Amino acid sequence: MSWLMPAETDPHERLWMAWPSGGYTLGETDESAHEAREAWAAVARAARRFEPVTMVVRPEDRAIAEAYLGRSVHLLEAELDDAWMRDIGPSFVLGAGKDGAHDGAPRLGAVDWTFNGWGAQDWASWERDAAIGRAVGEAAGAEVIPSALVNEGGGIQVDGRGTVLVTETVQLDPGRNPGATKASVEAELERTIGARHVVWLPRGLTRDSERFGTRGHVDLVAAIPRPGTLLVHVQYNPEHPDHQVSGQALEALRASRTVDGRPWDIVEVPAPAQLHDDEGWVDWSYINHVALNGGLVACSFNDPHDEKALRMLADAYRGRHVAAVDARAIFSRGGGIHCITQQQPRATGPRHSTSGRI
């Protein structure tokens, strides 16, 4: 069996999320905990308008999750360290025929990357989260594909045709994959998600590269709304260090080509106007959205650039309704809407249970 990770815009079976349950995500006060829970719930409620949503939740948190989510979101119980499903969950793939094309009944697979807390960061815990990729894959009825590559879903963006965007600071991170080379990473990405064209960016955004970041996830930097087109986060204000970072990303992407050997159609999406929060330079990004069946759940920031950016997303994802959710509470905890969601593509085979434990 060969595998291919479909485009995020391909039809979905459902969307997976994980309920915030402790540590820095909930914070130290009731007010902070409510802020986190309401932010995650707002994304789930927005996504549920377009497709089913399953929320993984610790057994002891089930009642409070139900209070925020109601009965329209399915709950599955499992032990969790954190709530970043894009990173702790599997990357779903579909089985492909010998010629690389899908037949009429593709088989669902789930790549279970090795997860070690974004490079064994001293503030992270991951013993429970490291088991979520397999658990969610099995609950979805997928064939689990183990991988020794330390990687997260936020560290890759695909076009569904074999292209994958990555950053050197993630897949080649010594805290993740000591001794790895571009060739060894590319070989594993080809085996697991069908990548035959890997585009390497030098790094991620500034805040995301600091102590409490992921060391440079690509899903804050660029997205592929359709084959041949890139949405790229651009910081136009030279006061922000991401002005230089986004310039480097643009330079690398303009020098690269699509899987067909053509230049990319690059759409520059401006960063929000706000430059700082209480912790320093922000990494707020409109790129960190999730495409759904007929819709898009996108980040807003109560920012002067929101309206323009959301119009650009609507144009890039024509035919999809754009639902904006205030993502400031999510970003203040280390990520965005794409980071807390994981799509499961539509495929034949057994359906997962929508209640109980995994």
Short mmCIF file of C-alpha atoms in Angstrom, two decimals:
data_model
loop_
_atom_site.label_atom_id
_atom_site.label_comp_id
_atom_site.label_asym_id
_atom_site.label_seq_id
_atom_site.Cartn_x
_atom_site.Cartn_y
_atom_site.Cartn_z
CA MET A 1 0.00 0.00 0.00
CA SER A 2 1.25 3.46 -0.86
CA TRP A 3 -0.13 6.53 0.88
CA LEU A 4 -0.91 10.13 -0.03
CA MET A 5 -1.94 12.94 2.29
CA PRO A 6 -4.86 14.69 0.57
CA ALA A 7 -5.27 18.43 0.40
CA GLU A 8 -7.01 19.99 3.36
CA THR A 9 -9.67 21.22 0.93
CA ASP A 10 -10.62 17.66 -0.08
CA PRO A 11 -13.85 16.24 1.45
CA HIS A 12 -13.68 15.45 5.17
CA GLU A 13 -15.27 12.77 7.29
CA ARG A 14 -14.86 14.90 10.40
CA LEU A 15 -12.62 17.27 12.35
CA TRP A 16 -10.69 16.21 15.46
CA MET A 17 -9.82 18.42 18.42
CA ALA A 18 -8.56 17.98 22.01
CA TRP A 19 -10.06 19.68 25.05
CA PRO A 20 -7.76 21.95 27.13
CA SER A 21 -7.28 20.19 30.41
CA GLY A 22 -4.40 21.58 32.42
CA GLY A 23 -1.06 23.32 32.72
CA TYR A 24 -0.30 26.59 30.98
CA THR A 25 -3.21 26.15 28.56
CA LEU A 26 -5.77 26.56 31.34
CA GLY A 27 -3.58 28.87 33.42
CA GLU A 28 -3.75 29.48 37.13
CA THR A 29 -7.10 31.26 37.52
CA ASP A 30 -10.73 30.44 36.85
CA GLU A 31 -10.86 33.37 34.46
CA SER A 32 -7.94 32.02 32.42
CA ALA A 33 -9.44 28.53 32.36
CA HIS A 34 -12.77 29.89 31.12
CA GLU A 35 -10.98 31.93 28.44
CA ALA A 36 -9.21 28.82 27.11
CA ARG A 37 -12.27 26.60 27.20
CA GLU A 38 -14.44 29.18 25.49
CA ALA A 39 -11.84 29.73 22.75
CA TRP A 40 -11.57 26.00 21.96
CA ALA A 41 -15.35 25.66 22.15
CA ALA A 42 -15.87 28.60 19.79
CA VAL A 43 -13.72 26.89 17.16
CA ALA A 44 -15.58 23.59 17.63
CA ARG A 45 -18.97 25.28 17.34
CA ALA A 46 -17.92 27.15 14.20
CA ALA A 47 -16.52 24.00 12.60
CA ARG A 48 -19.62 21.97 13.50
CA ARG A 49 -21.62 24.10 11.07
CA PHE A 50 -19.72 22.42 8.24
CA GLU A 51 -18.86 18.89 9.38
CA PRO A 52 -18.89 16.57 12.41
CA VAL A 53 -16.43 17.39 15.18
CA THR A 54 -14.95 14.92 17.67
CA MET A 55 -13.31 16.32 20.79
CA VAL A 56 -10.88 14.12 22.72
CA VAL A 57 -11.35 14.85 26.41
CA ARG A 58 -9.96 13.53 29.67
CA PRO A 59 -12.58 11.47 31.53
CA GLU A 60 -12.59 13.87 34.48
CA ASP A 61 -13.22 16.82 32.15
CA ARG A 62 -16.15 15.34 30.25
CA ALA A 63 -18.89 17.15 32.18
CA ILE A 64 -17.31 20.57 31.85
CA ALA A 65 -16.61 19.99 28.14
CA GLU A 66 -20.27 19.09 27.62
CA ALA A 67 -21.27 22.30 29.38
CA TYR A 68 -19.27 24.38 26.89
CA LEU A 69 -19.89 22.31 23.77
CA GLY A 70 -23.43 21.05 24.10
CA ARG A 71 -24.43 17.82 22.37
CA SER A 72 -23.50 18.70 18.81
CA VAL A 73 -19.82 17.83 19.33
CA HIS A 74 -18.89 14.17 19.84
CA LEU A 75 -16.68 13.41 22.84
CA LEU A 76 -14.16 10.60 23.14
CA GLU A 77 -12.29 10.05 26.37
CA ALA A 78 -8.51 9.68 26.56
CA GLU A 79 -5.68 10.89 28.77
CA LEU A 80 -4.07 14.13 27.56
CA ASP A 81 -1.17 16.38 28.45
CA ASP A 82 -2.24 19.27 26.20
CA ALA A 83 -4.73 20.37 23.57
CA TRP A 84 -2.87 20.85 20.26
CA MET A 85 -4.50 18.14 18.15
CA ARG A 86 -2.71 19.18 14.96
CA ASP A 87 0.57 18.20 16.62
CA ILE A 88 -0.32 15.32 18.93
CA GLY A 89 -2.82 13.66 16.62
CA PRO A 90 -2.12 11.66 13.46
CA SER A 91 -1.79 13.01 9.95
CA PHE A 92 -4.48 11.18 7.98
CA VAL A 93 -3.64 9.77 4.56
CA LEU A 94 -5.44 7.75 1.89
CA GLY A 95 -4.27 4.54 0.28
CA ALA A 96 -3.29 4.92 -3.37
CA GLY A 97 -3.16 2.47 -6.25
CA LYS A 98 0.02 1.29 -7.90
CA ASP A 99 -0.03 4.20 -10.33
CA GLY A 100 -0.30 6.68 -7.46
CA ALA A 101 -3.93 7.50 -8.16
CA HIS A 102 -6.82 6.87 -5.80
CA ASP A 103 -9.29 4.20 -6.82
CA GLY A 104 -12.97 4.40 -6.00
CA ALA A 105 -12.53 3.14 -2.44
CA PRO A 106 -9.39 4.59 -0.82
CA ARG A 107 -8.22 3.11 2.43
CA LEU A 108 -7.81 5.46 5.41
CA GLY A 109 -4.41 5.59 7.05
CA ALA A 110 -3.12 7.56 10.03
CA VAL A 111 0.55 8.51 10.30
CA ASP A 112 1.58 8.26 13.94
CA TRP A 113 4.56 10.59 14.09
CA THR A 114 6.86 10.37 17.09
CA PHE A 115 5.95 13.25 19.40
CA ASN A 116 8.42 14.55 22.01
CA GLY A 117 7.05 17.90 23.11
CA TRP A 118 8.24 20.02 20.15
CA GLY A 119 11.85 18.95 20.51
CA ALA A 120 11.93 17.85 24.16
CA GLN A 121 11.30 21.34 25.47
CA ASP A 122 11.88 21.70 29.20
CA TRP A 123 8.42 23.17 29.82
CA ALA A 124 6.52 20.47 27.94
CA SER A 125 5.10 17.12 29.04
CA TRP A 126 4.16 14.53 26.43
CA GLU A 127 3.89 11.01 27.87
CA ARG A 128 0.10 10.93 27.32
CA ASP A 129 0.09 13.06 24.17
CA ALA A 130 2.63 10.74 22.53
CA ALA A 131 -0.07 8.03 22.51
CA ILE A 132 -2.81 10.17 20.95
CA GLY A 133 -1.75 9.69 17.32
CA ARG A 134 -2.27 5.93 17.48
CA ALA A 135 -5.36 6.20 19.67
CA VAL A 136 -7.13 8.65 17.35
CA GLY A 137 -6.08 6.69 14.27
CA GLU A 138 -7.54 3.49 15.69
CA ALA A 139 -10.71 5.25 16.84
CA ALA A 140 -11.14 6.56 13.28
CA GLY A 141 -10.87 3.05 11.88
CA ALA A 142 -7.62 3.86 10.10
CA GLU A 143 -4.59 1.72 9.46
CA VAL A 144 -1.95 3.20 11.76
CA ILE A 145 1.38 3.93 10.07
CA PRO A 146 4.12 4.29 12.72
CA SER A 147 6.94 6.73 12.03
CA ALA A 148 10.20 7.22 13.87
CA LEU A 149 10.38 10.78 12.54
CA VAL A 150 9.75 13.33 15.26
CA ASN A 151 7.28 15.60 13.54
CA GLU A 152 4.00 17.40 14.09
CA GLY A 153 1.07 18.15 11.83
CA GLY A 154 1.75 21.87 12.19
CA GLY A 155 5.18 21.29 10.72
CA ILE A 156 3.85 20.28 7.28
CA GLN A 157 1.54 21.78 4.65
CA VAL A 158 0.51 19.72 1.61
CA ASP A 159 -1.22 20.27 -1.73
CA GLY A 160 -2.66 16.76 -2.13
CA ARG A 161 -0.45 16.12 -5.18
CA GLY A 162 2.73 15.17 -3.40
CA THR A 163 4.04 18.61 -2.43
CA VAL A 164 4.90 19.31 1.20
CA LEU A 165 6.19 22.53 2.79
CA VAL A 166 8.51 22.16 5.80
CA THR A 167 11.01 24.25 7.76
CA GLU A 168 14.64 23.40 8.44
CA THR A 169 14.23 24.39 12.10
CA VAL A 170 11.60 21.70 12.74
CA GLN A 171 12.37 18.48 10.86
CA LEU A 172 16.14 19.04 11.17
CA ASP A 173 15.91 20.19 14.80
CA PRO A 174 18.56 18.32 16.88
CA GLY A 175 16.01 18.13 19.71
CA ARG A 176 13.70 16.22 17.40
CA ASN A 177 15.78 14.30 14.88
CA PRO A 178 19.50 14.42 15.75
CA GLY A 179 21.61 13.47 12.77
CA ALA A 180 18.75 13.82 10.28
CA THR A 181 19.47 15.11 6.79
CA LYS A 182 17.15 16.60 4.22
CA ALA A 183 17.44 13.36 2.26
CA SER A 184 16.46 11.16 5.22
CA VAL A 185 13.54 13.41 6.14
CA GLU A 186 12.33 13.51 2.54
CA ALA A 187 12.49 9.72 2.29
CA GLU A 188 10.31 9.32 5.37
CA LEU A 189 7.84 11.95 4.17
CA GLU A 190 7.58 10.07 0.88
CA ARG A 191 6.93 6.76 2.68
CA THR A 192 4.33 8.15 5.05
CA ILE A 193 2.44 10.94 3.29
CA GLY A 194 3.42 10.39 -0.35
CA ALA A 195 5.63 13.50 -0.57
CA ARG A 196 7.55 13.57 -3.83
CA HIS A 197 8.29 17.30 -3.84
CA VAL A 198 9.57 18.87 -0.60
CA VAL A 199 9.93 22.64 -0.32
CA TRP A 200 12.21 23.70 2.54
CA LEU A 201 11.77 27.07 4.23
CA PRO A 202 14.63 28.32 6.41
CA ARG A 203 12.64 28.95 9.60
CA GLY A 204 9.35 29.93 11.22
CA LEU A 205 8.11 33.13 12.84
CA THR A 206 10.01 34.90 15.61
CA ARG A 207 7.66 34.29 18.57
CA ASP A 208 7.20 30.67 17.50
CA SER A 209 10.98 30.26 17.49
CA GLU A 210 11.40 31.45 21.07
CA ARG A 211 11.36 29.33 24.24
CA PHE A 212 7.64 28.58 24.35
CA GLY A 213 7.21 28.09 20.61
CA THR A 214 7.39 25.08 18.31
CA ARG A 215 10.75 26.17 16.86
CA GLY A 216 9.19 27.17 13.59
CA HIS A 217 6.00 25.51 12.36
CA VAL A 218 5.21 26.15 8.72
CA ASP A 219 1.45 26.47 9.31
CA LEU A 220 1.98 30.00 10.62
CA VAL A 221 3.97 30.94 7.51
CA ALA A 222 2.32 29.48 4.42
CA ALA A 223 -0.77 27.57 3.29
CA ILE A 224 -1.81 25.96 0.00
CA PRO A 225 -5.46 26.78 -0.77
CA ARG A 226 -5.28 24.98 -4.13
CA PRO A 227 -2.49 23.36 -6.16
CA GLY A 228 -0.08 25.94 -7.51
CA THR A 229 -1.14 28.74 -5.14
CA LEU A 230 0.47 29.80 -1.87
CA LEU A 231 -0.86 32.07 0.84
CA VAL A 232 2.14 33.57 2.63
CA HIS A 233 2.22 35.49 5.91
CA VAL A 234 3.98 38.81 5.31
CA GLN A 235 4.95 41.29 7.99
CA TYR A 236 5.24 44.64 6.23
CA ASN A 237 6.23 46.65 9.31
CA PRO A 238 10.05 46.76 9.50
CA GLU A 239 9.89 47.24 13.28
CA HIS A 240 8.82 43.62 13.72
CA PRO A 241 11.56 40.97 13.34
CA ASP A 242 9.15 38.92 11.21
CA HIS A 243 9.60 41.54 8.50
CA GLN A 244 12.94 39.89 7.76
CA VAL A 245 11.62 36.38 8.42
CA SER A 246 8.73 36.71 5.99
CA GLY A 247 11.07 38.24 3.44
CA GLN A 248 13.28 35.16 3.68
CA ALA A 249 10.25 32.91 3.28
CA LEU A 250 9.10 34.79 0.20
CA GLU A 251 12.57 34.59 -1.30
CA ALA A 252 12.70 30.81 -0.77
CA LEU A 253 9.21 30.26 -2.14
CA ARG A 254 9.79 32.42 -5.21
CA ALA A 255 12.91 30.40 -5.95
CA SER A 256 11.03 27.12 -5.58
CA ARG A 257 8.61 25.51 -8.02
CA THR A 258 5.42 23.49 -7.85
CA VAL A 259 5.47 19.72 -8.26
CA ASP A 260 4.83 20.38 -11.98
CA GLY A 261 7.89 22.63 -12.24
CA ARG A 262 5.98 25.91 -12.49
CA PRO A 263 6.37 29.10 -10.43
CA TRP A 264 3.93 29.45 -7.55
CA ASP A 265 1.08 31.93 -7.64
CA ILE A 266 1.97 33.68 -4.37
CA VAL A 267 -0.63 35.69 -2.47
CA GLU A 268 0.87 37.87 0.27
CA VAL A 269 -1.43 37.96 3.30
CA PRO A 270 -0.58 40.86 5.62
CA ALA A 271 0.11 40.21 9.27
CA PRO A 272 -2.20 41.89 11.77
CA ALA A 273 -1.36 45.51 12.53
CA GLN A 274 -0.68 44.81 16.21
CA LEU A 275 2.99 44.10 16.84
CA HIS A 276 3.18 43.30 20.57
CA ASP A 277 1.30 41.75 23.43
CA ASP A 278 2.29 41.42 27.10
CA GLU A 279 4.85 38.74 26.22
CA GLY A 280 6.60 40.49 23.34
CA TRP A 281 6.37 40.28 19.55
CA VAL A 282 3.16 38.57 18.43
CA ASP A 283 3.06 35.75 15.89
CA TRP A 284 -0.59 36.30 15.02
CA SER A 285 -1.22 34.90 11.57
CA TYR A 286 -4.25 34.66 9.29
CA ILE A 287 -2.51 31.72 7.60
CA ASN A 288 -3.36 29.50 10.58
CA HIS A 289 -6.90 28.62 9.45
CA VAL A 290 -8.61 25.30 8.77
CA ALA A 291 -10.56 24.40 5.61
CA LEU A 292 -13.74 22.38 6.08
CA ASN A 293 -16.54 20.95 3.93
CA GLY A 294 -17.89 24.08 2.31
CA GLY A 295 -16.33 26.35 4.87
CA LEU A 296 -13.25 27.84 6.47
CA VAL A 297 -12.69 28.67 10.14
CA ALA A 298 -10.27 31.59 10.20
CA CYS A 299 -8.50 33.63 12.85
CA SER A 300 -9.57 37.15 13.69
CA PHE A 301 -7.85 39.42 16.20
CA ASN A 302 -10.06 42.50 16.59
CA ASP A 303 -7.42 44.09 14.39
CA PRO A 304 -7.59 46.73 11.62
CA HIS A 305 -6.30 44.14 9.13
CA ASP A 306 -8.98 41.52 9.90
CA GLU A 307 -11.44 42.59 7.23
CA LYS A 308 -8.90 42.68 4.41
CA ALA A 309 -7.32 39.37 5.38
CA LEU A 310 -10.67 37.60 5.65
CA ARG A 311 -11.64 38.90 2.21
CA MET A 312 -8.38 37.51 0.83
CA LEU A 313 -9.10 34.12 2.39
CA ALA A 314 -12.62 34.11 0.97
CA ASP A 315 -11.17 34.83 -2.48
CA ALA A 316 -8.53 32.10 -2.13
CA TYR A 317 -11.11 29.52 -0.99
CA ARG A 318 -13.89 30.46 -3.38
CA GLY A 319 -17.19 28.74 -2.73
CA ARG A 320 -16.49 28.29 0.98
CA HIS A 321 -18.11 30.31 3.72
CA VAL A 322 -15.54 31.97 5.98
CA ALA A 323 -16.35 31.86 9.70
CA ALA A 324 -14.06 34.07 11.79
CA VAL A 325 -13.23 33.23 15.41
CA ASP A 326 -11.28 35.53 17.72
CA ALA A 327 -8.02 33.59 18.11
CA ARG A 328 -6.16 35.85 20.54
CA ALA A 329 -6.73 33.54 23.50
CA ILE A 330 -5.41 30.60 21.48
CA PHE A 331 -2.32 32.44 20.24
CA SER A 332 -1.53 33.63 23.75
CA ARG A 333 -1.21 29.94 24.65
CA GLY A 334 1.09 29.10 21.76
CA GLY A 335 -0.83 28.50 18.53
CA GLY A 336 -3.87 29.15 16.39
CA ILE A 337 -6.96 27.53 14.91
CA HIS A 338 -5.04 25.23 12.57
CA CYS A 339 -2.92 24.11 15.53
CA ILE A 340 -5.91 22.85 17.56
CA THR A 341 -7.67 21.01 14.73
CA GLN A 342 -6.93 17.97 12.57
CA GLN A 343 -9.02 16.95 9.56
CA GLN A 344 -9.90 13.36 8.74
CA PRO A 345 -10.42 12.90 4.99
CA ARG A 346 -13.45 11.05 3.71
CA ALA A 347 -12.78 7.40 2.91
CA THR A 348 -14.49 4.04 3.02
CA GLY A 349 -14.04 1.60 5.87
CA PRO A 350 -15.25 1.36 9.48
CA ARG A 351 -16.44 4.47 11.25
CA HIS A 352 -15.14 5.35 14.69
CA SER A 353 -17.30 5.31 17.78
CA THR A 354 -18.64 8.71 18.80
CA SER A 355 -18.79 7.98 22.49
CA GLY A 356 -16.81 6.16 25.15
CA ARG A 357 -13.06 5.94 25.52
CA ILE A 358 -10.03 5.56 23.30
#
